[in-house]
Amino acid sequence: MIDGPLFSIGSLHFYPYGMCMALGIILCFAFLMFAFTKRNFNDEAIDKILFIGVFATAFGVFMAMVFQALYDYIENPSGGFDLGGSMTFQGGLIGGVASFLLVWNLYVFVIAPRTKIKFLQNNMNAAISDALPIIPIGITIAHAFGRLGCTFAGCCHGAQTDAWYGIWMYTAEFGYAKVVPTQLFECLFLVALTGVMALLFFRFKFKYNFGLYAIAYGVWRFIIEFVRDDHRGNFVGGLTPSQFWSIIMVIVGIGYFFLVKYFLSRFEKHPELQSPVRQPKGKKAKNAQTLEIVSAEGKVEENAEVDVGESAEENAEVDVGESAENGLQQTGDGNSEGENRPQ
């Protein structure tokens, strides 16, 4: 754990938690851009998915604070509804996913079909169904770095322990104590989940990553809550808020497999099967040279056809002229002979 800022520039302080969060979000969007490009998404599809994704991320951070403030208010109404406290990841995930789907469907099915503004028209070669196998990988990248930040900040920790794997850190509950590093364990789990989903997608074209993510993280989070001791309030039936939402995530993840198979698949545009929207520079140069050669050959053939046509027409005119002239001569000769015949 690192107490205080990692470094400062004047009055601007850089804390490990904030830096890990920022780095995770940057790497998340960098990966998404790489994966979308590799799968042959056109520029418009990449730009609009990422633009809506940035909005959903910002709204998700806000909802992470709203959910935690709600939990705190339910447990202690006298404390008021305070957004200045901590955040909860699952609240941010729910807010981010919900806002993304809302804005996306509003754009695709309401705005784009009716607008005359060129920028707002839908010329994307990919649908959200094509992006869903990729997006969870980006989420786990950002979340893994976020949990690393939690390790530095001393939040989201486990119970006190004397075990070898315990880490000394300052906590709001116990002060400076040796606790189970549930944040670090979750960071490692998310790194492993990222690798599994990336392998399944890039190697086996697995399109159910969102369902896999929801189930895997839901099960993990439900179990890890038993050793966490970073109190975030009680919710339903003695469950912590995270355990409640973990059950919902598992149910949604199972339902997602059927949703893709029987509904979402019909909206896929399969950009990887379409003509490439961009080519490497070497291929572009080679193709440009090929086009120039083909164009030059076409001009040569066209000129050859014109020359052949002109020659044929000239020869035909000459032949017709000579034939006509010969015919006149023959007719004249015939008339002369007819006049000298005895009658």
GROMACS .gro file of N, CA and C in nm, residues 28 31-32 89 93 97 134-144 190 194 210 213:
model
   63
   28CYS      N    1  -0.832  -0.014  -2.185
   28CYS     CA    2  -0.958  -0.074  -2.227
   28CYS      C    3  -0.998  -0.025  -2.365
   31PHE      N    4  -0.754  -0.135  -2.642
   31PHE     CA    5  -0.778  -0.273  -2.683
   31PHE      C    6  -0.902  -0.283  -2.772
   32LEU      N    7  -1.008  -0.214  -2.734
   32LEU     CA    8  -1.130  -0.219  -2.815
   32LEU      C    9  -1.105  -0.168  -2.956
   89PHE      N   10  -1.839  -0.122  -0.778
   89PHE     CA   11  -1.819  -0.157  -0.918
   89PHE      C   12  -1.946  -0.206  -0.985
   93LEU      N   13  -2.119  -0.094  -1.324
   93LEU     CA   14  -2.138  -0.184  -1.437
   93LEU      C   15  -2.283  -0.180  -1.485
   97VAL      N   16  -2.366  -0.037  -1.859
   97VAL     CA   17  -2.425  -0.124  -1.960
   97VAL      C   18  -2.565  -0.074  -2.000
  134ILE      N   19  -1.644  -0.874  -2.774
  134ILE     CA   20  -1.518  -0.806  -2.751
  134ILE      C   21  -1.525  -0.716  -2.628
  135ILE      N   22  -1.637  -0.649  -2.608
  135ILE     CA   23  -1.650  -0.548  -2.502
  135ILE      C   24  -1.617  -0.602  -2.363
  136PRO      N   25  -1.662  -0.723  -2.324
  136PRO     CA   26  -1.628  -0.772  -2.189
  136PRO      C   27  -1.479  -0.784  -2.164
  137ILE      N   28  -1.401  -0.810  -2.268
  137ILE     CA   29  -1.256  -0.818  -2.251
  137ILE      C   30  -1.201  -0.682  -2.210
  138GLY      N   31  -1.253  -0.576  -2.274
  138GLY     CA   32  -1.213  -0.441  -2.236
  138GLY      C   33  -1.254  -0.408  -2.094
  139ILE      N   34  -1.373  -0.453  -2.053
  139ILE     CA   35  -1.421  -0.427  -1.917
  139ILE      C   36  -1.329  -0.491  -1.814
  140THR      N   37  -1.288  -0.615  -1.836
  140THR     CA   38  -1.202  -0.683  -1.739
  140THR      C   39  -1.063  -0.621  -1.733
  141ILE      N   40  -1.015  -0.567  -1.845
  141ILE     CA   41  -0.886  -0.497  -1.844
  141ILE      C   42  -0.894  -0.376  -1.752
  142ALA      N   43  -0.997  -0.293  -1.772
  142ALA     CA   44  -1.014  -0.174  -1.689
  142ALA      C   45  -1.036  -0.211  -1.542
  143HIS      N   46  -1.117  -0.315  -1.519
  143HIS     CA   47  -1.149  -0.355  -1.382
  143HIS      C   48  -1.026  -0.410  -1.310
  144ALA      N   49  -0.943  -0.483  -1.381
  144ALA     CA   50  -0.821  -0.538  -1.319
  144ALA      C   51  -0.731  -0.426  -1.268
  190LEU      N   52  -0.924  -1.135  -1.259
  190LEU     CA   53  -0.968  -1.061  -1.377
  190LEU      C   54  -0.866  -1.070  -1.491
  194THR      N   55  -0.958  -1.225  -1.844
  194THR     CA   56  -0.926  -1.152  -1.967
  194THR      C   57  -0.856  -1.243  -2.067
  210PHE      N   58  -1.984  -1.223  -2.333
  210PHE     CA   59  -2.056  -1.141  -2.236
  210PHE      C   60  -2.126  -1.230  -2.132
  213TYR      N   61  -1.857  -1.380  -1.908
  213TYR     CA   62  -1.810  -1.280  -1.812
  213TYR      C   63  -1.909  -1.263  -1.697
   0.00000   0.00000   0.00000
